[in-house]
Amino acid sequence: MNILSDVLLKGLCVGGDSALAVADNKESYSYGDLSLAVTQIAVLLQSKGIRSGDRVGIWADKSCRALAAMLAVSKLGAVYVPIDPMNPMVRVDIIRSDCAMKALFTTQAKLAQYRETRAEGCHFIVLDSEGELSAQAAQASEINQVSHWCDVLACQPSRLKSDVAPAGDELAYMLYTSGSTGVPKGVRISHTNALAFVKWVIEKIKPVASDRFSNHAPWHFDLSVLDIYVALASGASVHLVSELDSYVPQKLVNFIAERQITIWYSVPTALTMMMNADAQFGQKCKQLHTIIFAGEAFELKSLKTLRAQFPLSDLFNFYGPTETNVCSYYKVPDVVPDELPIGYAASGARIKICDQDGHDVALGQQGFITVIGPTVFDGYWGKDLRQEKAYNTGDIGYINELGELMYVGRQDHMVKVKGYRVHLGEVERALYQHQEIKECLVVLDEQKNLVAHVATAGIKPPSLLTLKMHCAKRLPKYMLPEQIVYWEALPRNRNGKLSRRSLSETRPHQASHTAQSGA
């Protein structure tokens, strides 16, 4: 495999033409169906002038058709840009303009948002249109270039120009993340970057053609790369979880059970929600033989519950920012350790712990997690290509005496309290070790006091004094929280991660009460 679309050829060889490749909540494609759709979409894109290196957006809910579009873009050597389907048009337009998008796959409802805006130089392909458009979408088509799904079906596969031979080091896709300036930035990922990860996962979890992968993560989130490409490269099937159902726990449990999912990959939050919603989760979904989690810390009590519910399944903790994809992993043993490592180097990476000048630190000393390897991106869109081989993740970690990589937290979450450096993640880890804490985030308020935002498991939450005494057994005095804000559930972002940024925005409506020292 040299480019991402090659996974389809491999899947065809392993699974066969009639084997199930992908299923959404409305339709399903065999490998033969998917191969035909990919070629027809590629023919349409070529007819609209799309060439190698051009950027093509996907602003639509997950579907078999949208997945075929991603593979078609790859087949032409173009670059696909998945966009959060919940993004407003204004943000979509920022991304479209930033990368000079030549085409955009979307839906009628989203196209309608362009009824008063002309997207210069961008051709729209409407995935859910057979030729008839709603009134508002029709208005948008009057000022924009638009093709329909029926136009795709009319394309003859034999008309595909086969002189396209993209190289592995060319861009495969871009994932836009939040930028420090408020403007989203595009992370450039090459075919080589992506396939190094895909091949490593195949070697590590050894999927077979009878496996059934879920795709829980949204496509603009890097977790989705495993679901789609590892499944197809193995001749297995991938089952798309709709955006609306992504965090409805009972629907997720039913989805896994009804689709007979065998390999699951998500943020820990989704797994915790399913366990909390259905005490029979493990029994109903016992065919799950591999469960992978990444993207945030897994609260220890919940992880132990997961291990108890799935005693025979392989559990993996994956770590890595978007810029490196997964660069370390840890296979969770039968007895979950009290501190969960992020483990050992993955995907051919080499990991170092460095000081702020890039020099290696001593074993056991905290420093920046720094990655060298084939999955490391080559820079952000519109910026100079990175010349450095090593990438500083901005995450703080250390190597323990067993040679395992341990995660402490983000550099951004390092604060000063009473003149001492405090990593908010250390305070959070101490709080998580209390049996009643199911979620927590710690922040520094305007008075430079540590404030812990917590959601608790019991009806009567532990008091501030109780939590301070609990933390005092694990932390120095200056790291103890001075205030506790109690929530029913902490806010999360679109990817399911706990969101510090949302605390101030949602707190007046959702927080139940506050306790503070001296109150």
Short mmCIF file of C-alpha atoms in Angstrom, two decimals:
data_model
loop_
_atom_site.label_atom_id
_atom_site.label_comp_id
_atom_site.label_asym_id
_atom_site.label_seq_id
_atom_site.Cartn_x
_atom_site.Cartn_y
_atom_site.Cartn_z
CA MET A 1 0.00 0.00 0.00
CA ASN A 2 1.46 3.34 -1.11
CA ILE A 3 -1.56 5.66 -0.91
CA LEU A 4 -4.68 5.53 1.24
CA SER A 5 -7.03 4.43 -1.54
CA ASP A 6 -4.89 1.29 -1.94
CA VAL A 7 -6.61 -0.10 1.16
CA LEU A 8 -9.66 -0.72 -1.02
CA LEU A 9 -7.68 -2.89 -3.42
CA LYS A 10 -6.27 -4.86 -0.50
CA GLY A 11 -9.72 -5.23 1.02
CA LEU A 12 -11.10 -6.50 -2.28
CA CYS A 13 -8.38 -9.14 -2.42
CA VAL A 14 -8.94 -10.24 1.18
CA GLY A 15 -12.70 -9.87 1.59
CA GLY A 16 -13.95 -10.36 -1.95
CA ASP A 17 -16.24 -8.35 -4.22
CA SER A 18 -19.47 -9.23 -2.41
CA ALA A 19 -18.21 -8.86 1.17
CA LEU A 20 -19.65 -6.02 3.25
CA ALA A 21 -17.32 -3.00 3.31
CA VAL A 22 -19.25 -0.14 4.93
CA ALA A 23 -22.68 0.44 6.41
CA ASP A 24 -24.41 3.58 7.66
CA ASN A 25 -27.92 3.91 9.12
CA LYS A 26 -29.55 3.97 5.66
CA GLU A 27 -27.53 1.87 3.24
CA SER A 28 -24.54 -0.44 2.93
CA TYR A 29 -21.86 -1.07 0.29
CA SER A 30 -20.07 -4.27 -0.57
CA TYR A 31 -16.44 -3.98 -1.60
CA GLY A 32 -17.62 -4.14 -5.21
CA ASP A 33 -20.19 -1.37 -4.64
CA LEU A 34 -17.62 0.79 -2.88
CA SER A 35 -15.01 0.29 -5.60
CA LEU A 36 -17.52 1.28 -8.30
CA ALA A 37 -18.69 4.37 -6.38
CA VAL A 38 -15.09 5.47 -5.76
CA THR A 39 -14.26 5.23 -9.47
CA GLN A 40 -17.44 7.05 -10.55
CA ILE A 41 -16.80 9.88 -8.09
CA ALA A 42 -13.20 10.12 -9.30
CA VAL A 43 -14.43 10.41 -12.91
CA LEU A 44 -16.80 13.22 -11.91
CA LEU A 45 -14.06 15.05 -10.00
CA GLN A 46 -11.71 14.78 -12.99
CA SER A 47 -14.42 16.22 -15.23
CA LYS A 48 -14.63 19.22 -12.89
CA GLY A 49 -10.90 19.83 -13.15
CA ILE A 50 -9.78 18.26 -9.86
CA ARG A 51 -6.14 17.25 -10.08
CA SER A 52 -3.40 15.86 -7.85
CA GLY A 53 -2.76 18.14 -4.87
CA ASP A 54 -6.11 19.97 -5.07
CA ARG A 55 -8.03 20.28 -1.80
CA VAL A 56 -11.51 18.77 -1.64
CA GLY A 57 -13.74 19.25 1.40
CA ILE A 58 -16.28 16.91 2.97
CA TRP A 59 -18.91 18.79 4.94
CA ALA A 60 -21.59 16.18 5.52
CA ASP A 61 -22.79 13.61 8.00
CA LYS A 62 -21.02 10.26 7.86
CA SER A 63 -22.36 7.97 5.12
CA CYS A 64 -21.29 5.28 2.66
CA ARG A 65 -21.34 7.90 -0.09
CA ALA A 66 -19.17 10.33 1.86
CA LEU A 67 -16.65 7.59 2.62
CA ALA A 68 -16.52 6.71 -1.09
CA ALA A 69 -15.84 10.39 -1.78
CA MET A 70 -12.85 10.37 0.59
CA LEU A 71 -11.35 7.38 -1.19
CA ALA A 72 -12.01 8.91 -4.61
CA VAL A 73 -10.16 12.07 -3.65
CA SER A 74 -7.23 9.94 -2.52
CA LYS A 75 -7.34 7.91 -5.74
CA LEU A 76 -6.77 11.11 -7.73
CA GLY A 77 -3.88 12.22 -5.54
CA ALA A 78 -5.96 15.14 -4.27
CA VAL A 79 -6.23 16.08 -0.59
CA TYR A 80 -9.44 15.52 1.34
CA VAL A 81 -10.41 17.93 4.10
CA PRO A 82 -13.07 16.57 6.48
CA ILE A 83 -15.03 19.35 8.19
CA ASP A 84 -17.13 19.02 11.32
CA PRO A 85 -20.73 18.66 10.02
CA MET A 86 -21.87 20.79 12.96
CA ASN A 87 -19.67 23.71 11.89
CA PRO A 88 -21.51 26.88 10.85
CA MET A 89 -21.08 28.08 7.29
CA VAL A 90 -18.86 30.97 8.44
CA ARG A 91 -16.25 28.58 9.82
CA VAL A 92 -16.56 26.30 6.79
CA ASP A 93 -15.88 29.30 4.58
CA ILE A 94 -12.78 30.19 6.60
CA ILE A 95 -11.43 26.68 6.02
CA ARG A 96 -12.52 26.65 2.37
CA SER A 97 -10.73 29.92 1.68
CA ASP A 98 -7.66 29.03 3.73
CA CYS A 99 -6.86 25.92 1.70
CA ALA A 100 -8.28 27.16 -1.64
CA MET A 101 -10.76 24.30 -1.81
CA LYS A 102 -11.65 23.25 -5.37
CA ALA A 103 -14.65 21.07 -4.50
CA LEU A 104 -16.89 20.39 -1.52
CA PHE A 105 -19.02 17.31 -0.87
CA THR A 106 -22.07 18.28 1.15
CA THR A 107 -25.82 17.81 1.62
CA GLN A 108 -28.87 19.76 0.49
CA ALA A 109 -29.44 21.24 3.94
CA LYS A 110 -25.87 22.52 4.12
CA LEU A 111 -25.81 23.71 0.51
CA ALA A 112 -28.85 25.85 1.32
CA GLN A 113 -26.66 27.92 3.66
CA TYR A 114 -24.82 29.13 0.53
CA ARG A 115 -27.97 30.56 -1.07
CA GLU A 116 -26.69 34.10 -0.50
CA THR A 117 -22.97 33.37 -0.79
CA ARG A 118 -20.93 32.58 -3.87
CA ALA A 119 -18.06 30.18 -3.21
CA GLU A 120 -15.64 31.29 -5.90
CA GLY A 121 -13.72 28.49 -7.58
CA CYS A 122 -15.41 25.73 -5.56
CA HIS A 123 -17.67 23.06 -7.05
CA PHE A 124 -20.34 21.50 -4.80
CA ILE A 125 -21.29 17.82 -5.01
CA VAL A 126 -24.56 17.12 -3.17
CA LEU A 127 -24.46 13.61 -1.74
CA ASP A 128 -28.17 13.29 -0.93
CA SER A 129 -29.56 14.78 -4.16
CA GLU A 130 -30.82 12.62 -7.01
CA GLY A 131 -31.36 15.75 -9.13
CA GLU A 132 -34.18 17.44 -7.25
CA LEU A 133 -33.22 20.16 -4.77
CA SER A 134 -35.16 21.82 -1.99
CA ALA A 135 -36.17 25.41 -2.67
CA GLN A 136 -33.37 26.89 -0.55
CA ALA A 137 -30.73 24.54 -1.96
CA ALA A 138 -31.94 25.41 -5.46
CA GLN A 139 -31.31 29.09 -4.68
CA ALA A 140 -27.75 28.23 -3.72
CA SER A 141 -27.29 26.29 -6.97
CA GLU A 142 -28.23 29.39 -8.97
CA ILE A 143 -25.10 31.21 -7.82
CA ASN A 144 -22.79 28.22 -7.26
CA GLN A 145 -21.61 25.29 -9.38
CA VAL A 146 -23.43 22.15 -8.23
CA SER A 147 -23.45 18.45 -9.15
CA HIS A 148 -25.80 15.80 -7.81
CA TRP A 149 -25.45 12.16 -6.81
CA CYS A 150 -27.27 11.17 -9.99
CA ASP A 151 -24.41 12.85 -11.90
CA VAL A 152 -22.02 10.51 -10.09
CA LEU A 153 -24.09 7.46 -11.06
CA ALA A 154 -24.06 8.56 -14.70
CA CYS A 155 -20.24 8.53 -14.85
CA GLN A 156 -18.62 5.68 -16.78
CA PRO A 157 -15.77 4.03 -14.84
CA SER A 158 -13.89 3.45 -18.10
CA ARG A 159 -13.48 7.21 -18.50
CA LEU A 160 -11.15 7.48 -15.51
CA LYS A 161 -7.78 8.80 -16.59
CA SER A 162 -5.30 6.40 -15.09
CA ASP A 163 -2.15 8.48 -15.47
CA VAL A 164 -2.45 9.65 -11.85
CA ALA A 165 0.25 8.12 -9.64
CA PRO A 166 0.48 10.07 -6.36
CA ALA A 167 3.59 9.46 -4.28
CA GLY A 168 3.50 8.41 -0.65
CA ASP A 169 5.05 11.65 0.57
CA GLU A 170 2.28 13.73 -1.01
CA LEU A 171 -0.57 15.03 1.13
CA ALA A 172 -3.46 12.64 1.77
CA TYR A 173 -5.68 14.75 4.02
CA MET A 174 -5.74 17.77 6.31
CA LEU A 175 -7.39 17.96 9.72
CA TYR A 176 -8.25 21.44 10.92
CA THR A 177 -7.71 22.09 14.61
CA SER A 178 -8.23 25.16 16.76
CA GLY A 179 -5.48 27.74 16.33
CA SER A 180 -4.06 29.91 19.10
CA THR A 181 -5.01 33.01 17.10
CA GLY A 182 -8.64 31.92 16.85
CA VAL A 183 -8.22 30.88 13.20
CA PRO A 184 -8.31 27.10 12.54
CA LYS A 185 -5.06 25.59 11.27
CA GLY A 186 -4.72 22.66 8.89
CA VAL A 187 -2.51 19.74 9.97
CA ARG A 188 -0.89 18.27 6.84
CA ILE A 189 -0.88 14.45 6.80
CA SER A 190 0.81 12.53 3.98
CA HIS A 191 -0.05 9.06 2.69
CA THR A 192 3.18 7.82 4.26
CA ASN A 193 2.22 9.31 7.64
CA ALA A 194 -1.22 7.71 7.62
CA LEU A 195 -0.19 4.31 6.28
CA ALA A 196 2.64 3.95 8.81
CA PHE A 197 -0.04 4.08 11.50
CA VAL A 198 -2.48 1.82 9.62
CA LYS A 199 0.16 -0.87 9.03
CA TRP A 200 1.27 -0.73 12.68
CA VAL A 201 -2.31 -1.18 13.95
CA ILE A 202 -2.85 -4.17 11.65
CA GLU A 203 0.31 -5.76 13.03
CA LYS A 204 -0.68 -4.98 16.63
CA ILE A 205 -4.36 -6.04 16.76
CA LYS A 206 -4.34 -8.52 13.83
CA PRO A 207 -7.85 -7.92 12.44
CA VAL A 208 -9.43 -10.44 10.05
CA ALA A 209 -12.05 -10.21 7.31
CA SER A 210 -14.84 -11.31 9.66
CA ASP A 211 -14.21 -8.40 12.03
CA ARG A 212 -16.73 -5.58 12.27
CA PHE A 213 -15.27 -2.17 13.17
CA SER A 214 -17.31 0.69 14.55
CA ASN A 215 -16.59 4.25 13.48
CA HIS A 216 -17.57 6.34 16.47
CA ALA A 217 -15.25 9.33 16.02
CA PRO A 218 -16.20 12.16 13.64
CA TRP A 219 -14.07 12.24 10.50
CA HIS A 220 -12.41 15.54 11.36
CA PHE A 221 -11.01 13.78 14.46
CA ASP A 222 -7.91 11.62 13.89
CA LEU A 223 -9.34 8.58 15.69
CA SER A 224 -11.44 7.91 12.58
CA VAL A 225 -8.34 6.99 10.53
CA LEU A 226 -8.04 3.64 12.31
CA ASP A 227 -11.70 2.73 11.96
CA ILE A 228 -11.87 3.33 8.22
CA TYR A 229 -8.51 2.35 6.82
CA VAL A 230 -7.59 -0.55 9.11
CA ALA A 231 -11.02 -2.08 8.50
CA LEU A 232 -10.81 -1.78 4.71
CA ALA A 233 -7.19 -2.91 4.50
CA SER A 234 -8.21 -6.05 6.41
CA GLY A 235 -11.18 -6.92 4.22
CA ALA A 236 -13.40 -6.29 7.26
CA SER A 237 -16.43 -3.99 7.49
CA VAL A 238 -16.77 -0.57 9.11
CA HIS A 239 -20.08 0.54 10.62
CA LEU A 240 -20.68 4.29 10.85
CA VAL A 241 -22.16 5.71 14.05
CA SER A 242 -24.29 8.74 13.20
CA GLU A 243 -23.35 12.08 14.73
CA LEU A 244 -26.75 12.29 16.45
CA ASP A 245 -26.23 8.96 18.23
CA SER A 246 -22.56 9.43 19.13
CA TYR A 247 -23.20 10.32 22.77
CA VAL A 248 -26.56 8.65 23.37
CA PRO A 249 -25.22 5.74 25.44
CA GLN A 250 -28.11 3.28 25.19
CA LYS A 251 -28.19 3.71 21.42
CA LEU A 252 -24.46 2.99 21.31
CA VAL A 253 -24.87 -0.19 23.35
CA ASN A 254 -27.68 -1.30 21.03
CA PHE A 255 -25.59 -0.40 17.98
CA ILE A 256 -22.66 -2.55 19.14
CA ALA A 257 -24.96 -5.45 20.01
CA GLU A 258 -27.12 -5.33 16.87
CA ARG A 259 -24.24 -4.78 14.45
CA GLN A 260 -22.13 -7.38 16.29
CA ILE A 261 -19.19 -4.97 16.46
CA THR A 262 -15.94 -6.74 17.36
CA ILE A 263 -13.48 -3.79 17.40
CA TRP A 264 -14.32 -0.47 19.08
CA TYR A 265 -12.23 2.73 19.21
CA SER A 266 -13.34 5.93 20.95
CA VAL A 267 -12.59 8.45 23.64
CA PRO A 268 -13.02 6.97 27.17
CA THR A 269 -16.10 9.13 27.74
CA ALA A 270 -18.18 7.09 25.30
CA LEU A 271 -17.24 3.85 27.05
CA THR A 272 -17.96 5.28 30.50
CA MET A 273 -21.35 6.55 29.36
CA MET A 274 -22.29 3.11 28.03
CA MET A 275 -21.27 1.40 31.27
CA ASN A 276 -23.25 3.93 33.32
CA ALA A 277 -26.31 3.64 31.09
CA ASP A 278 -26.50 -0.15 30.87
CA ALA A 279 -25.32 -2.49 33.62
CA GLN A 280 -25.47 -5.33 31.06
CA PHE A 281 -23.13 -3.59 28.59
CA GLY A 282 -20.44 -6.25 28.88
CA GLN A 283 -22.91 -9.12 28.60
CA LYS A 284 -24.83 -7.63 25.66
CA CYS A 285 -21.65 -6.82 23.75
CA LYS A 286 -19.46 -9.78 24.70
CA GLN A 287 -18.39 -10.26 21.05
CA LEU A 288 -16.19 -7.14 21.44
CA HIS A 289 -12.72 -8.68 21.48
CA THR A 290 -10.73 -5.44 21.06
CA ILE A 291 -11.49 -2.12 22.76
CA ILE A 292 -9.21 0.85 22.12
CA PHE A 293 -9.45 4.25 23.77
CA ALA A 294 -7.57 7.52 23.24
CA GLY A 295 -7.94 11.28 23.30
CA GLU A 296 -8.22 11.85 27.06
CA ALA A 297 -7.39 10.23 30.39
CA PHE A 298 -9.55 7.26 31.38
CA GLU A 299 -10.83 7.70 34.93
CA LEU A 300 -9.35 4.74 36.81
CA LYS A 301 -12.52 3.43 38.47
CA SER A 302 -14.33 3.36 35.13
CA LEU A 303 -11.42 1.58 33.47
CA LYS A 304 -11.45 -1.09 36.18
CA THR A 305 -15.18 -1.53 35.60
CA LEU A 306 -14.56 -1.90 31.87
CA ARG A 307 -11.88 -4.52 32.51
CA ALA A 308 -14.29 -6.41 34.80
CA GLN A 309 -17.05 -6.33 32.18
CA PHE A 310 -14.71 -7.47 29.39
CA PRO A 311 -12.25 -9.82 31.13
CA LEU A 312 -11.25 -11.64 27.93
CA SER A 313 -11.02 -8.63 25.60
CA ASP A 314 -7.85 -6.80 24.61
CA LEU A 315 -7.90 -3.24 25.98
CA PHE A 316 -5.49 -0.67 24.55
CA ASN A 317 -4.67 2.88 25.64
CA PHE A 318 -3.45 4.87 22.60
CA TYR A 319 -1.73 8.26 22.84
CA GLY A 320 -0.75 10.89 20.30
CA PRO A 321 -1.73 14.39 19.15
CA THR A 322 -3.16 15.04 15.69
CA GLU A 323 0.31 16.05 14.48
CA THR A 324 1.75 12.56 15.13
CA ASN A 325 -1.35 10.35 15.21
CA VAL A 326 -0.78 7.46 17.63
CA CYS A 327 2.84 7.44 18.78
CA SER A 328 2.54 5.31 21.92
CA TYR A 329 0.34 2.53 23.25
CA TYR A 330 -0.28 0.49 26.38
CA LYS A 331 -2.04 -2.86 26.53
CA VAL A 332 -4.07 -2.90 29.73
CA PRO A 333 -3.31 -6.02 31.83
CA ASP A 334 -5.87 -8.16 33.64
CA VAL A 335 -5.25 -6.14 36.81
CA VAL A 336 -5.46 -2.43 36.01
CA PRO A 337 -2.53 -0.50 37.57
CA ASP A 338 -3.21 2.42 39.89
CA GLU A 339 -1.45 4.73 37.44
CA LEU A 340 -2.15 4.07 33.77
CA PRO A 341 0.87 4.45 31.46
CA ILE A 342 0.61 5.60 27.86
CA GLY A 343 3.19 2.91 27.39
CA TYR A 344 5.62 2.27 24.60
CA ALA A 345 6.49 3.74 21.22
CA ALA A 346 4.08 2.91 18.38
CA SER A 347 3.90 3.29 14.60
CA GLY A 348 7.69 3.16 14.22
CA ALA A 349 8.15 6.20 16.45
CA ARG A 350 10.99 7.04 18.80
CA ILE A 351 9.98 8.98 21.91
CA LYS A 352 12.21 11.22 24.01
CA ILE A 353 11.59 13.32 27.10
CA CYS A 354 13.26 16.70 26.59
CA ASP A 355 13.69 19.98 28.42
CA GLN A 356 12.57 23.29 26.91
CA ASP A 357 15.81 23.49 24.91
CA GLY A 358 15.29 20.06 23.35
CA HIS A 359 17.89 18.23 25.44
CA ASP A 360 17.17 14.79 26.89
CA VAL A 361 16.33 14.72 30.60
CA ALA A 362 17.25 12.02 33.13
CA LEU A 363 15.15 8.88 33.58
CA GLY A 364 12.14 9.64 35.77
CA GLN A 365 12.40 13.40 35.27
CA GLN A 366 9.46 15.25 33.76
CA GLY A 367 9.83 16.99 30.42
CA PHE A 368 8.23 17.47 27.03
CA ILE A 369 7.10 14.34 25.18
CA THR A 370 8.98 14.57 21.88
CA VAL A 371 8.32 12.29 18.90
CA ILE A 372 10.46 11.25 15.95
CA GLY A 373 9.06 8.88 13.35
CA PRO A 374 7.14 8.20 10.14
CA THR A 375 3.77 9.46 11.39
CA VAL A 376 5.04 12.95 12.31
CA PHE A 377 3.38 15.59 10.11
CA ASP A 378 5.39 17.96 7.92
CA GLY A 379 3.76 21.22 9.01
CA TYR A 380 0.59 23.30 8.99
CA TRP A 381 -1.12 24.41 5.82
CA GLY A 382 0.13 27.78 4.61
CA LYS A 383 3.28 27.60 6.75
CA ASP A 384 6.80 26.57 5.83
CA LEU A 385 7.43 22.83 5.86
CA ARG A 386 8.90 21.58 9.11
CA GLN A 387 12.62 20.87 8.84
CA GLU A 388 12.97 19.32 12.30
CA LYS A 389 12.66 15.57 12.58
CA ALA A 390 11.50 15.79 16.21
CA TYR A 391 8.08 17.13 17.19
CA ASN A 392 7.50 18.57 20.67
CA THR A 393 3.92 17.62 21.53
CA GLY A 394 3.61 20.24 24.26
CA ASP A 395 2.60 17.42 26.61
CA ILE A 396 4.50 16.82 29.84
CA GLY A 397 5.52 13.26 30.69
CA TYR A 398 8.29 11.04 32.00
CA ILE A 399 9.69 7.52 31.64
CA ASN A 400 9.18 5.38 34.74
CA GLU A 401 11.54 2.73 36.12
CA LEU A 402 9.84 0.07 33.94
CA GLY A 403 10.58 2.05 30.80
CA GLU A 404 6.92 3.01 30.37
CA LEU A 405 5.88 6.45 29.15
CA MET A 406 3.72 8.27 31.71
CA TYR A 407 1.53 11.24 30.86
CA VAL A 408 1.34 14.20 33.25
CA GLY A 409 -0.62 16.78 31.24
CA ARG A 410 -0.48 19.67 28.82
CA GLN A 411 2.22 22.34 28.97
CA ASP A 412 -0.67 24.80 28.61
CA HIS A 413 -2.05 23.51 31.92
CA MET A 414 1.06 24.42 33.93
CA VAL A 415 0.28 27.28 36.33
CA LYS A 416 1.98 29.15 39.19
CA VAL A 417 0.44 28.92 42.68
CA LYS A 418 2.10 30.76 45.57
CA GLY A 419 5.30 30.80 43.51
CA TYR A 420 5.22 27.04 42.85
CA ARG A 421 4.77 25.43 39.46
CA VAL A 422 1.65 23.25 39.48
CA HIS A 423 0.41 21.00 36.72
CA LEU A 424 -3.37 20.92 36.79
CA GLY A 425 -3.32 17.33 35.58
CA GLU A 426 -1.58 16.18 38.78
CA VAL A 427 -4.33 17.71 40.92
CA GLU A 428 -6.97 16.12 38.69
CA ARG A 429 -5.34 12.70 38.99
CA ALA A 430 -5.39 12.96 42.78
CA LEU A 431 -9.08 13.89 42.74
CA TYR A 432 -9.89 11.02 40.39
CA GLN A 433 -8.53 8.60 42.99
CA HIS A 434 -11.46 9.49 45.27
CA GLN A 435 -14.19 6.89 44.81
CA GLU A 436 -16.98 9.47 44.42
CA ILE A 437 -15.34 11.55 41.66
CA LYS A 438 -16.38 10.49 38.16
CA GLU A 439 -15.30 13.65 36.26
CA CYS A 440 -13.09 16.58 37.17
CA LEU A 441 -11.28 19.59 35.74
CA VAL A 442 -9.06 21.95 37.74
CA VAL A 443 -8.52 25.58 36.78
CA LEU A 444 -6.80 28.64 38.24
CA ASP A 445 -9.19 31.48 39.05
CA GLU A 446 -8.50 35.23 38.90
CA GLN A 447 -7.32 35.22 42.53
CA LYS A 448 -4.73 32.53 41.62
CA ASN A 449 -6.55 29.87 43.62
CA LEU A 450 -7.06 26.31 42.39
CA VAL A 451 -10.70 25.53 41.66
CA ALA A 452 -11.85 21.95 41.08
CA HIS A 453 -14.93 21.38 38.94
CA VAL A 454 -16.27 17.91 39.71
CA ALA A 455 -19.14 15.59 38.86
CA THR A 456 -19.74 12.94 41.49
CA ALA A 457 -21.15 9.42 41.46
CA GLY A 458 -23.19 9.54 44.68
CA ILE A 459 -26.32 11.43 45.68
CA LYS A 460 -24.45 13.33 48.41
CA PRO A 461 -21.16 14.68 47.02
CA PRO A 462 -18.03 14.75 49.20
CA SER A 463 -17.39 18.07 50.93
CA LEU A 464 -14.53 20.44 50.18
CA LEU A 465 -12.87 19.41 53.45
CA THR A 466 -13.18 15.72 52.57
CA LEU A 467 -11.64 16.26 49.15
CA LYS A 468 -8.84 18.45 50.54
CA MET A 469 -7.99 15.78 53.11
CA HIS A 470 -8.03 13.17 50.34
CA CYS A 471 -5.69 15.25 48.16
CA ALA A 472 -3.41 16.11 51.12
CA LYS A 473 -2.40 12.44 51.28
CA ARG A 474 -1.14 12.68 47.70
CA LEU A 475 -0.14 16.29 47.04
CA PRO A 476 1.81 19.11 48.74
CA LYS A 477 -0.26 21.75 50.50
CA TYR A 478 0.11 24.38 47.76
CA MET A 479 -1.54 22.00 45.25
CA LEU A 480 -4.77 21.55 47.24
CA PRO A 481 -7.94 23.05 45.68
CA GLU A 482 -9.41 26.02 47.51
CA GLN A 483 -12.84 25.71 45.93
CA ILE A 484 -15.05 22.93 44.58
CA VAL A 485 -17.75 23.51 41.97
CA TYR A 486 -20.19 20.61 41.77
CA TRP A 487 -21.77 19.62 38.46
CA GLU A 488 -24.20 16.99 37.29
CA ALA A 489 -21.93 16.51 34.25
CA LEU A 490 -18.95 18.52 33.04
CA PRO A 491 -19.12 20.13 29.58
CA ARG A 492 -17.50 18.40 26.62
CA ASN A 493 -16.42 19.45 23.16
CA ARG A 494 -17.60 17.96 19.85
CA ASN A 495 -15.00 15.20 20.07
CA GLY A 496 -16.29 14.08 23.45
CA LYS A 497 -13.38 15.42 25.50
CA LEU A 498 -13.84 17.36 28.73
CA SER A 499 -13.67 21.06 27.85
CA ARG A 500 -12.05 23.66 30.14
CA ARG A 501 -12.99 26.35 27.65
CA SER A 502 -16.69 25.60 28.11
CA LEU A 503 -16.65 25.78 31.92
CA SER A 504 -17.27 29.53 32.13
CA GLU A 505 -19.82 29.43 29.31
CA THR A 506 -22.06 26.71 30.75
CA ARG A 507 -21.46 26.90 34.49
CA PRO A 508 -24.32 29.33 35.37
CA HIS A 509 -26.85 26.91 33.86
CA GLN A 510 -25.56 23.49 34.86
CA ALA A 511 -23.47 23.72 38.04
CA SER A 512 -25.42 22.72 41.10
CA HIS A 513 -23.48 24.39 43.94
CA THR A 514 -20.09 25.58 45.10
CA ALA A 515 -17.99 25.03 48.22
CA GLN A 516 -14.92 27.08 49.12
CA SER A 517 -12.48 27.50 51.98
CA GLY A 518 -13.73 29.87 54.64
CA ALA A 519 -17.30 29.74 53.32
#
